Short mmCIF file of C-alpha atoms in Angstrom, two decimals:
data_model
loop_
_atom_site.label_atom_id
_atom_site.label_comp_id
_atom_site.label_asym_id
_atom_site.label_seq_id
_atom_site.Cartn_x
_atom_site.Cartn_y
_atom_site.Cartn_z
CA MET F 1 -84.57 -129.68 88.20
CA LYS F 2 -81.32 -131.05 89.32
CA ASN F 3 -81.32 -133.60 86.64
CA LEU F 4 -82.07 -130.93 84.02
CA GLN F 5 -79.09 -128.85 85.33
CA LYS F 6 -76.85 -131.95 85.07
CA ILE F 7 -77.99 -132.56 81.46
CA ASN F 8 -77.28 -128.92 80.54
CA LYS F 9 -73.85 -129.01 82.01
CA LYS F 10 -73.10 -132.25 80.09
CA ILE F 11 -74.29 -130.58 76.92
CA ILE F 12 -72.11 -127.52 77.60
CA PHE F 13 -69.07 -129.74 78.27
CA ILE F 14 -69.69 -131.74 75.16
CA LEU F 15 -70.08 -128.49 73.15
CA ILE F 16 -66.89 -127.04 74.59
CA PHE F 17 -65.10 -130.38 73.87
CA PHE F 18 -66.30 -130.23 70.24
CA ILE F 19 -65.31 -126.60 69.87
CA ILE F 20 -61.79 -127.34 71.20
CA LEU F 21 -61.60 -130.43 68.99
CA THR F 22 -62.74 -128.61 65.91
CA SER F 23 -60.40 -125.64 66.56
CA THR F 24 -57.52 -128.05 67.14
CA VAL F 25 -58.26 -129.88 63.87
CA LEU F 26 -58.66 -126.57 61.98
CA GLY F 27 -55.54 -125.16 63.65
CA TYR F 28 -53.58 -128.29 62.67
CA PHE F 29 -54.72 -128.02 59.07
CA PHE F 30 -54.23 -124.31 58.93
CA PHE F 31 -50.71 -124.17 60.38
CA PHE F 32 -49.15 -127.57 59.93
CA LYS F 33 -50.42 -128.51 56.54
CA GLN F 34 -49.15 -125.25 54.97
CA GLU F 35 -45.75 -125.35 56.47
CA PRO F 36 -44.20 -127.96 54.05
CA LYS F 37 -45.14 -125.60 51.20
CA LYS F 38 -43.30 -122.67 52.80
CA LEU F 39 -40.32 -124.77 53.48
CA THR F 40 -40.01 -125.83 49.84
CA THR F 41 -39.93 -122.13 48.68
CA ASN F 42 -37.22 -121.30 51.21
CA GLN F 43 -35.19 -124.29 50.07
CA GLU F 44 -35.44 -123.05 46.47
CA GLU F 45 -34.42 -119.55 47.48
CA GLN F 46 -31.52 -120.88 49.50
CA SER F 47 -30.22 -122.99 46.56
CA ILE F 48 -29.62 -119.95 44.34
CA GLU F 49 -27.00 -117.34 44.87
CA ILE F 50 -26.54 -113.94 43.20
CA PHE F 51 -23.10 -112.80 42.02
CA LYS F 52 -21.84 -109.69 40.27
CA LEU F 53 -19.62 -109.79 37.23
CA ILE F 54 -17.50 -106.68 36.63
CA LEU F 55 -16.82 -106.59 32.91
CA PRO F 56 -14.67 -104.39 30.62
CA LEU F 57 -16.62 -102.40 28.12
CA ASN F 58 -14.93 -99.71 25.96
CA ASN F 59 -13.43 -97.21 28.36
CA SER F 60 -15.05 -98.43 31.54
CA LEU F 61 -16.32 -101.33 33.56
CA ILE F 62 -19.90 -102.52 33.70
CA THR F 63 -21.72 -104.72 36.25
CA LYS F 64 -23.85 -107.71 35.44
CA GLU F 65 -25.80 -109.92 37.97
CA ILE F 66 -25.78 -113.63 37.53
CA TYR F 67 -27.81 -116.31 39.40
CA LEU F 68 -26.00 -119.50 40.15
CA LYS F 69 -26.98 -122.69 41.97
CA LYS F 70 -25.53 -122.77 45.38
CA GLU F 71 -22.27 -124.71 45.66
CA ASP F 72 -20.94 -126.25 48.79
CA GLY F 73 -17.29 -125.11 48.60
CA GLU F 74 -16.13 -121.48 48.26
CA LEU F 75 -13.57 -122.48 45.59
CA LYS F 76 -16.33 -124.14 43.60
CA LYS F 77 -18.29 -120.95 43.76
CA LEU F 78 -15.29 -118.93 42.65
CA GLU F 79 -14.67 -121.30 39.78
CA LYS F 80 -18.28 -120.95 38.58
CA VAL F 81 -18.19 -117.19 38.86
CA LEU F 82 -14.88 -117.06 36.91
CA GLU F 83 -16.18 -119.39 34.22
CA ASN F 84 -19.15 -117.03 33.75
CA PHE F 85 -16.77 -114.04 33.77
CA PHE F 86 -14.63 -115.46 31.02
CA ASN F 87 -17.68 -116.42 28.98
CA GLU F 88 -18.71 -112.71 28.87
CA LEU F 89 -15.34 -111.59 27.42
CA PRO F 90 -14.67 -111.20 23.67
CA GLN F 91 -12.67 -113.76 21.71
CA PRO F 92 -10.10 -115.17 22.28
CA MET F 93 -10.40 -114.50 26.06
CA LYS F 94 -13.80 -116.13 25.95
CA GLU F 95 -12.14 -119.43 25.58
CA THR F 96 -10.00 -119.01 28.71
CA LYS F 97 -9.92 -122.24 30.79
CA ILE F 98 -9.15 -122.45 34.49
CA HIS F 99 -6.36 -125.01 34.67
CA SER F 100 -6.29 -125.02 38.43
CA LEU F 101 -7.42 -123.02 41.40
CA PHE F 102 -5.69 -123.18 44.84
CA ARG F 103 -6.23 -121.54 48.23
CA ASP F 104 -3.58 -121.40 50.86
CA LYS F 105 -3.85 -121.05 54.66
CA GLU F 106 -3.86 -117.23 54.40
CA ASN F 107 -6.74 -117.24 51.96
CA LYS F 108 -4.54 -116.32 49.06
CA ILE F 109 -5.78 -117.65 45.74
CA TYR F 110 -3.60 -119.00 42.95
CA LEU F 111 -5.44 -118.87 39.66
CA ASN F 112 -3.82 -120.83 36.82
CA LEU F 113 -5.36 -119.86 33.50
CA SER F 114 -4.90 -120.94 29.91
CA SER F 115 -2.87 -118.72 27.56
CA ASN F 116 -6.04 -117.34 25.85
CA PHE F 117 -6.26 -114.91 28.74
CA ALA F 118 -2.83 -113.38 27.85
CA THR F 119 -3.70 -112.48 24.32
CA PRO F 120 -1.98 -109.48 22.72
CA MET F 121 -3.93 -106.24 23.18
CA ASP F 122 -3.19 -102.60 23.68
CA ALA F 123 -2.56 -100.92 27.02
CA LYS F 124 -6.09 -99.66 27.64
CA ASN F 125 -7.73 -103.04 27.02
CA GLU F 126 -5.14 -104.78 29.16
CA PHE F 127 -5.72 -102.41 31.99
CA TYR F 128 -9.48 -102.89 31.98
CA LEU F 129 -9.27 -106.64 31.65
CA ILE F 130 -7.05 -107.04 34.71
CA LYS F 131 -9.04 -104.55 36.65
CA SER F 132 -12.34 -106.27 35.82
CA LEU F 133 -10.96 -109.69 36.93
CA TYR F 134 -9.72 -108.38 40.24
CA SER F 135 -12.90 -106.40 40.81
CA THR F 136 -15.16 -109.47 40.11
CA ILE F 137 -13.14 -111.57 42.63
CA LYS F 138 -13.06 -108.82 45.24
CA THR F 139 -16.72 -107.95 44.92
CA ASN F 140 -17.98 -111.51 45.40
CA PHE F 141 -15.43 -113.12 47.67
CA ASN F 142 -14.45 -110.89 50.60
CA TRP F 143 -12.53 -113.62 52.31
CA ILE F 144 -9.82 -113.68 49.60
CA THR F 145 -6.80 -111.77 50.79
CA ASP F 146 -4.75 -111.94 47.62
CA VAL F 147 -4.77 -113.30 44.05
CA THR F 148 -1.87 -114.60 42.02
CA ILE F 149 -2.58 -115.06 38.36
CA LEU F 150 -0.58 -117.75 36.55
CA ILE F 151 -0.69 -118.20 32.74
CA SER F 152 -0.14 -121.83 31.78
CA ASN F 153 1.62 -122.59 35.12
CA GLU F 154 3.84 -119.57 34.74
CA GLU F 155 3.85 -116.38 36.81
CA LYS F 156 3.96 -113.55 34.31
CA GLU F 157 4.75 -109.90 34.77
CA THR F 158 2.11 -108.67 32.34
CA LEU F 159 -0.67 -110.17 30.20
CA SER F 160 0.39 -108.31 27.02
CA GLY F 161 3.34 -106.13 27.84
CA HIS F 162 1.94 -102.88 29.31
CA ILE F 163 0.42 -103.29 32.78
CA PRO F 164 2.10 -105.42 35.49
CA ILE F 165 -0.57 -107.75 36.87
CA GLU F 166 0.74 -107.05 40.31
CA SER F 167 0.25 -103.24 39.94
CA LEU F 168 -3.53 -103.52 39.88
CA ARG F 169 -3.53 -105.99 42.75
CA GLU F 170 -1.68 -103.34 44.74
CA SER F 171 -4.26 -100.72 43.85
CA MET F 172 -7.09 -103.07 44.90
CA GLU F 173 -5.54 -103.59 48.21
CA ALA F 174 -5.17 -99.87 48.68
CA ASN F 175 -8.81 -99.39 47.88
CA ARG F 176 -9.86 -101.89 50.65
CA MET M 1 5.72 -40.73 -73.93
CA ASP M 2 3.74 -43.82 -73.23
CA ARG M 3 6.86 -45.72 -72.88
CA ASN M 4 8.08 -43.20 -70.30
CA LYS M 5 4.82 -43.33 -68.38
CA ILE M 6 4.86 -47.03 -68.31
CA PHE M 7 8.43 -46.93 -67.03
CA LYS M 8 7.52 -44.38 -64.36
CA ASN M 9 4.52 -46.32 -63.19
CA ALA M 10 6.58 -49.49 -62.94
CA LYS M 11 9.17 -47.61 -60.86
CA THR M 12 6.52 -46.19 -58.59
CA SER M 13 4.92 -49.57 -58.02
CA LYS M 14 8.26 -51.11 -57.28
CA MET M 15 8.97 -48.38 -54.73
CA ASN M 16 5.52 -48.94 -53.14
CA TYR M 17 6.27 -52.64 -53.00
CA LYS M 18 9.64 -52.00 -51.29
CA ARG M 19 8.05 -49.56 -48.88
CA SER M 20 5.32 -52.00 -47.88
CA ILE M 21 7.88 -54.78 -47.33
CA PHE M 22 9.89 -52.34 -45.20
CA ILE M 23 6.77 -51.38 -43.16
CA ILE M 24 5.91 -55.09 -42.70
CA PHE M 25 9.42 -55.73 -41.51
CA ILE M 26 9.27 -52.84 -39.04
CA PHE M 27 5.87 -54.08 -37.86
CA LEU M 28 7.08 -57.58 -37.39
CA PHE M 29 10.20 -56.36 -35.63
CA GLN M 30 8.16 -54.29 -33.20
CA ILE M 31 5.82 -57.21 -32.51
CA SER M 32 8.76 -59.45 -31.82
CA ILE M 33 10.17 -56.87 -29.45
CA ALA M 34 6.82 -56.70 -27.69
CA PHE M 35 6.67 -60.43 -27.41
CA ALA M 36 10.19 -60.60 -26.24
CA GLN M 37 9.35 -58.14 -23.49
CA GLU M 38 6.40 -60.20 -22.40
CA GLU M 39 8.52 -63.37 -22.46
CA ILE M 40 10.55 -62.61 -19.28
CA LYS M 41 11.06 -65.91 -17.64
CA LYS M 42 9.49 -66.64 -14.34
CA ILE M 43 10.77 -68.88 -11.61
CA LYS M 44 8.64 -70.12 -8.77
CA LEU M 45 9.76 -69.55 -5.22
CA LYS M 46 8.69 -71.56 -2.14
CA ILE M 47 9.71 -70.54 1.36
CA GLY M 48 9.54 -72.91 4.33
CA LYS M 49 10.34 -72.02 7.92
CA HIS M 50 11.75 -75.06 9.64
CA ASP M 51 12.96 -75.57 13.20
CA GLU M 52 16.57 -75.13 12.22
CA PHE M 53 16.55 -73.16 9.04
CA TYR M 54 14.63 -71.28 6.32
CA ARG M 55 14.37 -73.25 3.12
CA LEU M 56 14.14 -71.30 -0.15
CA VAL M 57 13.26 -73.37 -3.18
CA PHE M 58 13.56 -71.85 -6.69
CA ILE M 59 11.79 -73.98 -9.34
CA PHE M 60 12.98 -73.48 -12.92
CA ASP M 61 11.43 -74.35 -16.28
CA ASN M 62 14.65 -75.94 -17.57
CA SER M 63 17.96 -77.23 -16.31
CA ASP M 64 20.04 -74.72 -18.33
CA ILE M 65 18.99 -71.78 -16.14
CA LEU M 66 19.57 -73.84 -13.02
CA GLN M 67 23.13 -74.67 -14.13
CA SER M 68 23.95 -71.02 -14.67
CA THR M 69 22.43 -69.91 -11.34
CA SER M 70 24.49 -69.53 -8.25
CA ALA M 71 23.94 -68.55 -4.63
CA MET M 72 26.38 -67.07 -2.13
CA LEU M 73 26.41 -65.70 1.43
CA LEU M 74 27.11 -62.00 1.71
CA LYS M 75 27.81 -59.85 4.70
CA GLU M 76 25.01 -58.25 6.71
CA ASN M 77 22.61 -61.24 6.66
CA LYS M 78 22.23 -61.38 2.94
CA ILE M 79 22.18 -64.11 0.34
CA LYS M 80 22.82 -63.29 -3.34
CA VAL M 81 21.20 -65.37 -5.98
CA SER M 82 22.85 -64.67 -9.41
CA LEU M 83 21.24 -65.54 -12.69
CA THR M 84 22.51 -65.11 -16.25
CA GLU M 85 19.08 -64.15 -17.50
CA ASP M 86 16.52 -61.60 -16.45
CA VAL M 87 13.80 -63.42 -14.58
CA GLN M 88 10.90 -62.63 -12.36
CA ILE M 89 10.02 -64.47 -9.14
CA GLU M 90 6.57 -65.88 -8.63
CA TYR M 91 5.58 -66.56 -5.03
CA LYS M 92 2.17 -68.11 -4.29
CA ASP M 93 0.93 -67.29 -7.83
CA LYS M 94 1.93 -63.67 -7.53
CA VAL M 95 4.85 -62.04 -9.38
CA LEU M 96 7.04 -60.21 -6.88
CA SER M 97 8.08 -56.63 -7.30
CA ASP M 98 11.69 -55.41 -7.13
CA ASN M 99 11.40 -54.91 -3.37
CA GLU M 100 9.35 -57.21 -1.28
CA LYS M 101 9.09 -58.58 2.23
CA ILE M 102 7.73 -62.09 2.83
CA ASP M 103 7.52 -63.88 6.23
CA GLY M 104 10.28 -61.73 7.65
CA LEU M 105 12.48 -62.16 4.59
CA GLY M 106 13.44 -59.14 2.55
CA ILE M 107 13.76 -59.77 -1.28
CA LYS M 108 15.38 -57.22 -3.58
CA LYS M 109 15.97 -57.45 -7.36
CA ILE M 110 19.13 -55.78 -8.62
CA ASP M 111 19.70 -56.33 -12.33
CA LYS M 112 19.61 -60.04 -12.90
CA ASN M 113 20.35 -60.85 -9.21
CA PHE M 114 18.16 -61.30 -6.19
CA ILE M 115 19.23 -60.39 -2.75
CA PHE M 116 17.58 -62.07 0.22
CA GLU M 117 17.89 -60.58 3.66
CA ILE M 118 17.30 -62.78 6.68
CA SER M 119 17.97 -61.52 10.23
CA SER M 120 20.73 -63.30 12.22
CA LEU M 121 21.70 -65.29 9.11
CA SER M 122 24.82 -67.38 9.83
CA ASP M 123 25.25 -69.98 7.17
CA ILE M 124 23.67 -71.34 3.98
CA LYS M 125 23.69 -74.71 2.26
CA VAL M 126 22.96 -74.80 -1.46
CA TYR M 127 21.68 -77.73 -3.45
CA LYS M 128 20.91 -78.05 -7.12
CA LEU M 129 18.26 -80.69 -7.74
CA HIS M 130 16.67 -82.07 -10.91
CA PHE M 131 13.17 -83.33 -11.80
CA PRO M 132 11.98 -80.62 -11.58
CA PRO M 133 15.03 -78.41 -11.89
CA ARG M 134 15.33 -76.47 -8.63
CA LEU M 135 17.76 -74.57 -6.51
CA VAL M 136 17.43 -75.16 -2.79
CA ILE M 137 18.96 -72.88 -0.22
CA ASP M 138 18.91 -73.74 3.47
CA ALA M 139 19.56 -70.57 5.44
CA TYR M 140 20.60 -71.08 9.03
CA THR M 141 20.22 -68.30 11.56
CA ASN M 142 22.28 -67.71 14.74
CA GLN M 143 19.21 -68.06 16.95
CA MET M 144 18.44 -71.48 15.51
CA ILE M 145 22.02 -72.70 15.96
CA LYS M 146 22.08 -71.30 19.49
CA ASP M 147 18.90 -73.18 20.31
CA GLU M 148 20.40 -76.39 18.92
CA LYS M 149 23.52 -75.99 21.04
CA ILE M 150 21.52 -75.48 24.22
CA LEU M 151 19.50 -78.59 23.41
CA SER M 152 22.56 -80.70 22.78
CA SER M 153 24.14 -79.72 26.14
CA LYS M 154 21.20 -80.46 28.43
CA PHE M 155 18.26 -82.10 26.71
CA SER M 156 18.12 -85.92 26.60
CA VAL M 157 15.53 -88.45 25.48
CA LEU M 158 15.00 -92.07 26.44
CA ILE M 159 12.91 -93.94 23.86
CA ASP M 160 11.24 -97.14 24.82
CA PRO M 161 10.29 -99.48 22.01
CA GLY M 162 7.54 -101.59 23.50
CA HIS M 163 7.52 -105.40 23.79
CA GLY M 164 10.40 -107.52 22.39
CA GLY M 165 11.56 -111.14 22.47
CA LYS M 166 8.78 -113.59 23.10
CA ASP M 167 6.40 -110.71 23.62
CA LYS M 168 5.56 -109.88 20.05
CA GLY M 169 2.79 -107.39 20.92
CA LEU M 170 0.06 -107.04 18.29
CA THR M 171 0.61 -108.85 15.05
CA TYR M 172 -0.65 -108.61 11.46
CA ASN M 173 0.33 -111.35 9.08
CA ASP M 174 4.03 -111.72 9.79
CA ILE M 175 4.52 -108.20 11.09
CA SER M 176 4.90 -107.76 14.84
CA GLU M 177 4.41 -104.68 16.92
CA LYS M 178 7.83 -105.26 18.60
CA ASP M 179 9.62 -104.93 15.17
CA VAL M 180 7.66 -101.85 13.97
CA VAL M 181 8.21 -99.86 17.14
CA LEU M 182 11.88 -100.82 17.30
CA PHE M 183 12.36 -99.58 13.68
CA ILE M 184 10.48 -96.32 14.54
CA SER M 185 12.50 -95.84 17.74
CA LYS M 186 15.82 -96.39 16.07
CA GLU M 187 15.00 -93.89 13.32
CA ILE M 188 13.99 -91.26 15.80
CA SER M 189 17.12 -91.96 17.79
CA SER M 190 19.30 -91.52 14.75
CA LYS M 191 17.61 -88.21 13.84
CA LEU M 192 17.99 -86.92 17.37
CA ALA M 193 21.68 -87.91 17.39
CA GLN M 194 22.20 -86.05 14.19
CA LYS M 195 21.05 -83.00 15.97
CA GLY M 196 23.50 -83.74 18.76
CA ILE M 197 20.75 -84.64 21.21
CA LYS M 198 21.72 -87.30 23.71
CA ASN M 199 19.28 -90.24 23.45
CA ILE M 200 19.13 -93.85 24.60
CA LEU M 201 16.89 -96.80 23.72
CA THR M 202 15.60 -99.29 26.30
CA ARG M 203 16.31 -102.05 23.79
CA ILE M 204 18.22 -101.99 20.54
CA SER M 205 17.41 -105.53 19.30
CA ASP M 206 14.72 -108.14 19.53
CA GLU M 207 15.20 -108.82 23.22
CA GLU M 208 12.81 -109.16 26.12
CA VAL M 209 13.08 -106.39 28.67
CA SER M 210 10.81 -106.47 31.72
CA LEU M 211 8.89 -103.39 32.70
CA LYS M 212 10.83 -103.32 35.97
CA LYS M 213 14.08 -103.27 34.03
CA ARG M 214 12.73 -100.48 31.80
CA ILE M 215 11.84 -98.42 34.89
CA GLN M 216 15.29 -99.10 36.32
CA ILE M 217 16.94 -97.87 33.08
CA VAL M 218 14.87 -94.66 33.09
CA ASN M 219 15.51 -93.89 36.74
CA ASN M 220 19.28 -94.50 36.31
CA GLN M 221 19.50 -92.32 33.22
CA ASN M 222 17.09 -89.67 34.44
CA PRO M 223 16.37 -88.29 30.91
CA SER M 224 14.55 -85.03 30.25
CA ILE M 225 11.88 -86.97 28.36
CA PHE M 226 10.80 -90.63 28.41
CA LEU M 227 8.75 -91.79 25.50
CA SER M 228 7.35 -95.36 25.27
CA ILE M 229 6.05 -96.29 21.77
CA HIS M 230 3.42 -98.94 21.15
CA ILE M 231 0.66 -99.72 18.67
CA SER M 232 -3.02 -99.38 19.31
CA GLN M 233 -5.65 -101.97 18.58
CA GLU M 234 -7.65 -99.33 16.68
CA ASN M 235 -6.86 -96.92 13.93
CA LEU M 236 -6.18 -93.97 16.25
CA PHE M 237 -3.46 -92.35 18.23
CA ARG M 238 -3.59 -92.78 21.96
CA ILE M 239 -1.56 -90.77 24.42
CA TYR M 240 -1.28 -92.08 27.97
CA ASN M 241 -0.42 -89.31 30.31
CA VAL M 242 0.92 -89.67 33.80
CA GLN M 243 -2.05 -90.01 36.15
CA ASN M 244 -2.94 -86.80 38.14
CA SER M 245 -0.12 -85.00 36.34
CA ASN M 246 -0.27 -81.29 36.75
CA THR M 247 3.38 -80.54 36.10
CA GLN M 248 3.98 -77.87 33.48
CA MET M 249 6.33 -80.09 31.49
CA ASN M 250 3.96 -82.96 31.20
CA THR M 251 1.15 -80.72 30.15
CA LYS M 252 3.46 -79.20 27.50
CA LEU M 253 4.63 -82.63 26.42
CA VAL M 254 1.09 -83.77 25.76
CA SER M 255 0.14 -80.55 23.99
CA HIS M 256 3.20 -80.70 21.70
CA PHE M 257 2.36 -84.29 20.57
CA ARG M 258 -1.34 -83.51 20.36
CA GLU M 259 -0.77 -80.49 18.09
CA LYS M 260 1.74 -82.28 15.80
CA ILE M 261 -0.49 -85.37 15.44
CA LEU M 262 -3.67 -83.49 14.67
CA ASN M 263 -1.94 -81.27 12.13
CA ASN M 264 -0.34 -84.16 10.29
CA PHE M 265 -2.71 -87.06 10.49
CA THR M 266 -6.36 -87.73 9.77
CA GLU M 267 -6.62 -90.41 12.43
CA PRO M 268 -8.29 -89.36 15.70
CA LEU M 269 -6.31 -88.88 18.91
CA ALA M 270 -7.43 -90.03 22.41
CA ILE M 271 -5.70 -88.81 25.56
CA GLU M 272 -6.01 -91.32 28.36
CA GLU M 273 -5.31 -90.89 32.07
CA ILE M 274 -5.36 -94.48 33.26
CA PRO M 275 -2.58 -95.53 35.63
CA ILE M 276 0.02 -96.94 33.30
CA TYR M 277 2.56 -98.33 35.74
CA LEU M 278 5.57 -97.73 33.50
CA ILE M 279 5.15 -93.96 33.18
CA ASN M 280 3.76 -93.46 36.67
CA LYS M 281 6.68 -95.12 38.42
CA ILE M 282 9.52 -93.05 36.87
CA ASN M 283 10.91 -89.68 37.87
CA SER M 284 11.22 -88.10 34.41
CA THR M 285 8.63 -86.33 32.34
CA ALA M 286 6.96 -89.18 30.50
CA LEU M 287 4.26 -90.50 28.19
CA LEU M 288 3.29 -93.64 26.45
CA ILE M 289 2.04 -93.22 22.89
CA GLU M 290 0.18 -95.76 20.84
CA ILE M 291 0.31 -95.19 17.08
CA PRO M 292 -2.55 -96.41 14.84
CA GLN M 293 -2.97 -100.16 13.99
CA LYS M 294 -2.31 -99.08 10.37
CA ALA M 295 1.41 -99.03 11.27
CA LEU M 296 1.34 -102.83 11.30
CA LEU M 297 0.90 -102.68 7.50
CA ASN M 298 4.55 -101.62 7.46
CA GLU M 299 4.12 -98.98 4.78
CA LYS M 300 7.36 -97.07 4.65
CA LYS M 301 5.71 -93.72 3.74
CA TYR M 302 3.38 -93.91 6.74
CA LEU M 303 6.00 -95.00 9.10
CA ASN M 304 8.34 -92.22 7.99
CA LYS M 305 5.55 -89.72 8.62
CA ILE M 306 5.17 -91.04 12.11
CA ILE M 307 8.90 -90.92 12.67
CA ASP M 308 9.04 -87.30 11.50
CA VAL M 309 6.14 -86.16 13.63
CA LEU M 310 7.48 -87.83 16.79
CA TYR M 311 11.02 -86.56 16.16
CA LEU M 312 9.84 -82.99 15.57
CA SER M 313 7.61 -83.05 18.58
CA LEU M 314 10.58 -84.12 20.73
CA LEU M 315 12.67 -81.40 19.23
CA GLU M 316 10.10 -78.74 20.01
CA ILE M 317 9.63 -80.13 23.51
CA GLY M 318 13.38 -79.90 23.98
CA LYS M 319 13.28 -76.18 23.11
CA ALA M 320 10.31 -75.61 25.41
CA ASN M 321 12.12 -77.52 28.15
CA GLU M 322 15.19 -75.35 27.90
CA LYS M 323 13.12 -72.15 28.00
CA PHE M 324 11.16 -73.52 31.05
CA THR M 325 14.39 -74.48 32.89
CA LYS M 326 15.85 -71.03 32.09
CA ASN M 327 12.82 -69.20 33.39
CA LYS M 328 12.82 -71.36 36.46
#
């Protein structure tokens, strides 16, 4: 009788051992094997960033979302966003090139653009163009404290003779 | 006997022949009189009420009548137009009677003369013009002269031709916005000066004047009206009003320009209230106006029309301004 009890106990132990082993193996496959897949998706999500372009259209501004690959530096991000912004504008502003882009200690940005951006236009179009550029920068890059726009290395009062570039910068600051 | 009869018959037929000729003569004479009565000459009259005067234009069929016609100022607000022939006046395709009243003007016919009665009449200017032959009388009234004097003493305008120097503004072929608006501004300035209205330009040549400098000029001069002139990218007029402007003068300023533009041009007009720094930063009543892109074609007729409309709008605003100041 005692021998029989011993054998039953052994069998029960062996069974419990197998159950634990099986569940461990299953658990391993269930949790650990799927994790690399999840990680890959997250990595893909993390490598794309969404930005908003504020663009001039007739008598108003419109918003357009763009998806860009994540860049390491904030200035690179800004450059990419601005390139896309210019690309959405009509000719000849569409051909605007960023000659250089600086950031000082106080997070002030110096944006040196090609002369295509300062093309002759009437007051209304000039107003919406400057406003859209400032709004695009402000909406996407909160850390920027101020923006100075240069046209071919020169600080200009206006883009085309009606609206001082500074005047809209002031209004943006007031809206903050 | 036969011989006598023949002689008698011949005599009678001769008498009848003479009688019939006489009757025909009388008949023709009467017809010619009737025709002559219908043939009273007509001269066309046009009346225009301008800001400073009434303009009476008499259009004749030939230069001879024009040469013999004269006009003179009489006492008691009357103008006498003397003609050597009896004529009738036709006004708006209607022949006037001997005593008429049109647009506040009394017209009386006495013999071959016409007497025009205009209240507060002070002076007349008479011109004889050809092609077509016409007599033009500009009749000035006391009220109009009084208005002019009030304007010349207080009302002043500062005109700002946009762009200049390196900043050409919009261009079409070799024509630049900076040159077109300078031409328009100078013409308006000269017309205002002729009326004795003090006016200044922010630039008188092709020079670059910054917006800050322009604001400085306006605030130093403190004019009654500041008008900045530019050209639109589209074929429409655009008026930029001072943002959040509720002042009576600014509202009147916009409405005067709006009315004049819509009455004289087929191009549409847009009124914008975006914050145009230049007009928002000055103390005077101000607006920025963009004329249609068509102005870049530099057609003299079109530019002159724009000059006249802007000039007359300013003149009317001046009068409204004086009335407003008086009431205040």
